[in-house]
Amino acid sequence: MRRIALLLLLPAAVACGCDASGKATPGAARAAESAPSLEAPAPPAIAPRPPLPTREGGAIARSPTDDALYVADEDHGVVRRIPLPFDPAAAIVDVPMPGLPAQVLALDDRVLVTVRSEGGKPAAAPPVADAGPAKPDREPVSATGPGLLLIMRPDPAAGLVEVARVVLPADAWGIGVSPDQQTALVTSAWTHQVSAIDLATATRTWSLDVPREPRAVVVRPDGASAYVTHLVAGVVTRLDDLRGPPRAHAVTLPPSPLRSPSGKTLDGTLAYSAALSPDGSRFFVARHALGALGEAAWFGAATVDVLLTADDTPFAAKRDAGLPMVESEIARAMRAQSVEMQGNFPRASPAPFVEPRAMVYRRRTSTLLVASEGTNRVVELDARAVDPTLFVVRSFELGGSRDRLIPVSRSGGAPSGLALSSDESRVYVYCRSTDDVVQVRLDPATRTPAARDAGDEDGGAPEPAQSLVHLADDLLGEPDGKGRRIFYDATDGITSGGVSCAGCHPEGRDDGHVWHEIQLDTRRSGSGVNFLGDADQAPLEHTAKVGFPRQTPMLAGRVAASGPYGWHGESRDLVARLEAGFRLHRWGGLYLEYGEGELLGRAQYLAPFLRHGLVPPPRDVHPPTPEEARGREIFTSSQARCARCHVPETGYSDRMAYPLSPRLPPPAGFEVEPNNDFKTPSLAFVGGTAPYFHDGRASTLEVLIDQNQDRMGHTSQLSTGDRAALVAFLRTL
Amino acid sequence: MNLRPLPISAALAVSTFGLLLALVRPEISAAAIPADAGVLPRFDAAPFAEERTPAPTGAEWKPIDPVALTASSQPGCNAYRLREWVRIRCSHLPTSVLAQLGGSREGVSLFIDPPGSWVPPGGEVMFPVRRGDRRVFEWSTFGDSYEGVGAPEVAFRISESWAPGDAAPTILVR
């Protein structure tokens, strides 16, 4: 169907020529230095250190000297050095890591690398003799070592040479450095810590407990404070007094306030990345707003939210349904008959980008480049806008070739890291699911370097819009490797309705959100049982109570069992559960062009990847403390009866469904569910998956035990100390 | 299904929509103003006074020449400034919905012309520009979306802000 607006609008492809950075040019700086002065001559000046390309780590980083890119390839357990200028034929040096690298950050003379947990191994294909049906013994095991910050120096032959390593809490992930490059801050995701490292002495100066899943860390220009984003719950933490002892407090930054239901604050997830404006006045967080309003936006919308750092206030005001609006008679008539719309929400596509995974600030144009993991795109947003999400400058599709039957990308898949060239005319994109680096030209085409070098003023083919280096093949081989590409892909309309598996199960973990499972009868998409991120996304016929509560389950390390699966144990095995899931994760019904085999084919690729490719969180293996030992005693006792259903030998679940009695009313906003039998969930990694119960009613394990009411086992008789012991044991699982 | 029938008048309007658009479209092309903002004075060339003045009348706007905004990618529309007031007018853009999405509503005026028409040929947004502003507006034309043919489809948005610490306000049209 013709898109009328395309006839009316010219493409907004030309970026504004305004440069609001206000930076003095090097030439101006030199002129200032040479100006005559009436003051006494100063001692010889130390050449000012040019600012780093970025002070935040990423999956890819460019060296300040502009001679190399570094890629933290977590799925192969190496850091790769790619020489610049970008040349697909150039030799790439792979630097083995002592665990799985998460981020890399290039300083003037050093390269920092976070290693999630020492000893961690990438998931790999089994020996040929073992290939075939999924085998539990191929599951990756949790790493047990500490997190590391490696301090390395560039080396022409070896790529990087380790200078020092700093032991950190496990699951070390994000890096940020102070403006003077003396201090690094590192987040440890699973163990929810932030640590400070003195880079001169390679020592950890402190670690601080913060909320779940800290990821990006950005040091403010004053070097005295920093912001930390979190993968779940929409929290932003501010750290003050970085020179110690540090203090942490929550900063209010509602996700996508202009798309939120009036008066509501949404859950925010996927805050992998953040950036500061060059003057430090604005802090940008790229993430996902669960429940943001939009056309058929069952899962919400991606967003870049802006915090004004002068007083830590959100730039965008919260949405108010009573704001001025005027409309044509056609619009009025259509609104009157549309029960699936909730008023004058922004009518943008809910997905100008999906699952933001990385973000960089482009100074020259005052724009933000955002990697859209789910749609294999890089989107450029106007950073000066109140809500940059709504001010898209342009979008670049990466790669392009797709598989024939299940149309997921063969190249440019799951962009996960961004690094700008020194002149900001190009962006280098690390694409995780296809193991590529794509160079995207941001400026208009120019002559090729060869033509320029040859003095050919007129000739020479223009530089390609994109060029690509394939780094390696997937260690998982097939079918698991294809399962990985499906896992990160939000464009295949059969797998889901616009969001990939990784959108709700980041890294195979959970998003901490409680969804509404509801029967939807939609006007244009048919009927189906679907998940909604927020009750206000439901068609207007649904009033106060919307659907049944469903807390996102963690997948990594929890799907080895043959079955059954599903909230009530209704799916006989993992493949059947995935087939059911394809129908749940969308708006309305699923249109199948070629029949049910479409679902089965995808599920058969995904299931082995979930089992073999998702790396479970690290484990802290240590001799049990007396409290943990007491907790285990209680857990396995015939009185408490925990282990009767949460059977230790089978992943702490017997896979059976049991009634939860006494029956409790559902949390506010949810309907009473007729079926009160729920399958025993696995307790593996339960210490890191709050909130708890299928309805998320328990915010902590302590609350879960305190409010159990003997619905599970028999715990009401336990003393305060024994309850604490049971919780301590559960945290070891 | 949640489908309720359109009023006959609305159905007629939708069914003839394509014809109307075809009639309007050449006019748009002819009237489109080159997106060369460099020839226009910037809207913030003169400083914004702290004084609050009444919204200008139509007669006051009449002699005012267009200005360039911080950034604009919308041909066929003009921006004007008078004292602390800014007016963005699109005379040749079929306008379905004009909506403010966020920020202070004080002094904000939205118009489609003529009011009550089925396919308004244009509209305008007027607002005061003051320190602390953080407004967003959405300007929709007609398109083909989930809601059907003729449903509102975003043409562009306006971001108007004057954050603490910024020397001047920022107005973006994208």
Coordinates of C-alpha atoms in Angstrom, one line a residue, chain A residues 331-556:
Chain A
A331 CA -8.9 11.6 12.6
R332 CA -11.7 12.3 15.1
A333 CA -13.9 9.7 13.4
M334 CA -11.2 7.1 13.3
R335 CA -10.2 7.7 16.9
A336 CA -13.8 7.2 17.9
Q337 CA -14.0 3.8 16.4
S338 CA -10.5 2.6 17.4
V339 CA -10.5 0.8 20.7
E340 CA -6.9 -0.3 20.4
M341 CA -5.4 3.2 20.8
Q342 CA -5.1 5.0 24.0
G343 CA -5.2 8.7 23.0
N344 CA -2.6 11.0 21.6
F345 CA 0.5 8.9 22.2
P346 CA 3.4 9.5 19.8
R347 CA 2.5 7.7 16.6
A348 CA 6.0 6.8 15.6
S349 CA 6.7 3.3 14.8
P350 CA 7.3 1.6 18.1
A351 CA 10.6 0.5 16.8
P352 CA 12.8 3.1 15.1
F353 CA 15.4 0.9 16.9
V354 CA 14.9 -2.3 18.8
E355 CA 17.0 -3.5 21.8
P356 CA 19.6 -0.7 21.9
R357 CA 22.9 -2.4 22.6
A358 CA 25.5 0.4 22.2
M359 CA 25.6 4.1 21.8
V360 CA 28.1 6.8 21.0
Y361 CA 28.0 10.6 20.8
R362 CA 29.0 12.2 17.5
R363 CA 30.2 15.6 18.4
R364 CA 30.4 17.0 14.9
T365 CA 26.7 16.7 14.4
S366 CA 25.4 16.7 18.0
T367 CA 23.9 13.3 17.3
L368 CA 23.8 9.9 18.9
L369 CA 24.5 6.7 17.1
V370 CA 22.6 3.8 18.5
A371 CA 23.1 0.1 17.7
S372 CA 19.8 -1.6 17.2
E373 CA 20.6 -5.2 18.1
G374 CA 17.2 -6.6 17.1
T375 CA 16.9 -5.0 13.7
N376 CA 20.6 -5.0 12.5
R377 CA 20.7 -1.2 12.2
V378 CA 22.5 1.8 13.4
V379 CA 20.2 4.7 14.0
E380 CA 21.3 8.4 14.2
L381 CA 19.3 10.5 16.6
D382 CA 19.4 14.3 17.3
A383 CA 21.0 14.6 20.7
R384 CA 19.7 18.1 21.2
A385 CA 16.1 17.0 21.3
V386 CA 14.0 16.7 24.5
D387 CA 13.4 13.1 23.5
P388 CA 16.1 12.0 21.0
T389 CA 14.1 8.8 20.3
L390 CA 11.5 10.8 18.5
F391 CA 14.0 12.8 16.4
V392 CA 15.5 10.2 14.1
V393 CA 18.0 11.8 11.6
R394 CA 18.6 8.6 9.6
S395 CA 19.1 4.9 9.8
F396 CA 21.6 2.5 8.4
E397 CA 20.8 -1.1 7.7
L398 CA 23.8 -3.4 8.2
G399 CA 24.8 -6.3 6.1
G400 CA 21.9 -7.4 4.1
S401 CA 22.1 -11.0 3.0
R402 CA 19.6 -13.3 4.7
D403 CA 19.0 -17.0 5.0
R404 CA 16.4 -18.2 2.6
L405 CA 13.9 -20.2 4.6
I406 CA 14.3 -18.5 8.0
P407 CA 15.2 -15.0 7.0
V408 CA 17.8 -14.0 9.6
S409 CA 20.9 -12.1 8.7
R410 CA 24.0 -13.8 7.5
S411 CA 26.0 -10.6 8.0
G412 CA 25.6 -7.5 10.1
G413 CA 23.6 -9.4 12.7
A414 CA 23.1 -8.1 16.3
P415 CA 25.2 -4.9 16.3
S416 CA 26.6 -4.8 19.8
G417 CA 29.4 -2.2 19.7
L418 CA 30.1 1.2 18.1
A419 CA 33.3 3.2 17.6
L420 CA 33.7 6.4 15.6
S421 CA 36.6 7.2 13.4
S422 CA 38.8 10.1 14.6
D423 CA 37.1 12.5 12.2
E424 CA 33.7 11.0 12.9
S425 CA 33.1 10.4 9.2
R426 CA 32.7 6.6 9.8
V427 CA 31.4 4.4 12.5
Y428 CA 32.7 0.9 13.1
V429 CA 30.1 -1.6 14.2
Y430 CA 30.7 -4.9 15.8
C431 CA 28.0 -7.4 14.9
R432 CA 27.9 -10.2 17.4
S433 CA 25.7 -12.8 16.0
T434 CA 27.5 -12.9 12.7
D435 CA 31.0 -12.0 13.9
D436 CA 31.6 -9.1 11.6
V437 CA 32.8 -5.6 11.9
V438 CA 31.0 -3.2 9.5
Q439 CA 32.4 0.2 8.5
V440 CA 29.6 2.6 7.8
R441 CA 30.3 5.8 6.0
L442 CA 28.5 8.7 7.7
D443 CA 29.6 11.5 5.4
P444 CA 28.6 11.9 1.8
A445 CA 30.6 9.8 -0.6
T446 CA 34.1 10.9 -1.5
R447 CA 36.8 9.6 -3.8
T448 CA 38.6 6.5 -2.7
P449 CA 41.9 7.0 -0.9
A450 CA 43.7 5.3 -3.8
A451 CA 42.3 7.9 -6.3
R452 CA 43.1 10.7 -3.9
D453 CA 46.7 9.4 -3.4
A454 CA 47.1 9.1 -7.1
G455 CA 46.2 12.8 -7.5
D456 CA 43.2 11.8 -9.5
E457 CA 40.9 14.8 -8.8
D458 CA 38.0 13.6 -10.8
G459 CA 38.1 9.8 -11.0
G460 CA 37.9 7.0 -8.5
A461 CA 34.9 5.2 -7.5
P462 CA 33.2 6.6 -4.4
E463 CA 33.9 4.9 -1.1
P464 CA 31.3 2.2 -0.5
A465 CA 28.6 3.1 2.0
Q466 CA 29.6 0.0 4.0
S467 CA 32.5 -2.4 4.0
L468 CA 32.7 -5.5 6.2
V469 CA 35.3 -7.7 7.8
H470 CA 34.2 -11.2 8.9
L471 CA 36.1 -12.0 12.0
A472 CA 35.4 -15.7 12.6
D473 CA 32.8 -18.4 12.2
D474 CA 30.6 -19.2 15.1
L475 CA 32.2 -21.7 17.4
L476 CA 28.8 -23.4 17.9
G477 CA 28.6 -24.5 14.3
E478 CA 25.1 -25.5 13.1
P479 CA 22.3 -25.7 14.1
D480 CA 23.2 -23.8 17.3
G481 CA 24.9 -20.9 15.4
K482 CA 21.8 -20.3 13.4
G483 CA 19.9 -20.5 16.7
R484 CA 22.1 -17.7 18.0
R485 CA 21.2 -15.5 15.0
I486 CA 17.5 -16.2 15.5
F487 CA 17.9 -15.4 19.2
Y488 CA 19.1 -11.9 18.5
D489 CA 16.8 -11.2 15.5
A490 CA 13.6 -9.1 15.9
T491 CA 12.8 -8.8 12.2
D492 CA 11.5 -12.3 11.6
G493 CA 7.7 -11.9 12.0
I494 CA 7.2 -15.6 12.8
T495 CA 9.6 -15.8 15.7
S496 CA 8.0 -12.8 17.4
G497 CA 6.1 -9.6 16.8
G498 CA 9.0 -7.1 16.7
V499 CA 11.3 -8.0 19.5
S500 CA 13.9 -10.7 19.7
C501 CA 14.4 -13.4 22.4
A502 CA 17.3 -11.3 23.7
G503 CA 14.9 -8.4 24.2
C504 CA 13.3 -10.0 27.2
H505 CA 16.0 -12.5 28.0
P506 CA 19.1 -10.4 27.8
E507 CA 22.1 -12.7 27.6
G508 CA 19.6 -15.4 28.4
R509 CA 19.0 -13.9 31.8
D510 CA 15.7 -12.2 32.7
D511 CA 14.4 -8.7 32.5
G512 CA 12.9 -8.7 36.0
H513 CA 9.5 -7.7 34.5
V514 CA 6.1 -9.1 35.2
W515 CA 4.1 -9.3 32.0
H516 CA 0.3 -9.5 31.4
E517 CA -0.7 -12.7 29.6
I518 CA -4.0 -11.8 28.0
Q519 CA -6.4 -13.0 25.3
L520 CA -6.4 -10.2 22.7
D521 CA -8.9 -9.8 19.9
T522 CA -7.4 -7.2 17.6
R523 CA -8.8 -5.4 14.7
R524 CA -6.1 -6.1 12.2
S525 CA -3.9 -8.8 13.6
G526 CA -6.5 -11.4 14.6
S527 CA -6.7 -13.0 18.0
G528 CA -4.2 -14.6 20.2
V529 CA -3.0 -15.0 23.8
N530 CA -0.3 -12.4 24.1
F531 CA 2.1 -10.8 26.6
L532 CA 1.7 -7.1 27.2
G533 CA 4.3 -5.0 29.0
D534 CA 1.7 -2.9 30.7
A535 CA -2.0 -3.0 31.4
D536 CA -2.6 0.3 29.6
Q537 CA -1.5 -1.3 26.3
A538 CA -4.6 -3.4 26.3
P539 CA -7.5 -2.4 24.0
L540 CA -10.0 -0.2 25.8
E541 CA -12.5 -2.9 26.4
H542 CA -10.1 -4.2 29.1
T543 CA -10.5 -2.2 32.2
A544 CA -8.9 -2.4 35.6
K545 CA -7.6 -5.9 35.5
V546 CA -5.6 -7.2 32.6
G547 CA -4.4 -10.7 32.1
F548 CA -2.4 -13.1 34.2
P549 CA 0.9 -12.2 35.7
R550 CA 4.0 -13.8 34.2
Q551 CA 7.5 -12.9 35.4
T552 CA 10.2 -13.4 32.7
P553 CA 12.1 -16.6 33.5
M554 CA 15.8 -16.9 33.1
L555 CA 16.9 -19.3 30.4
A556 CA 20.7 -19.6 30.7

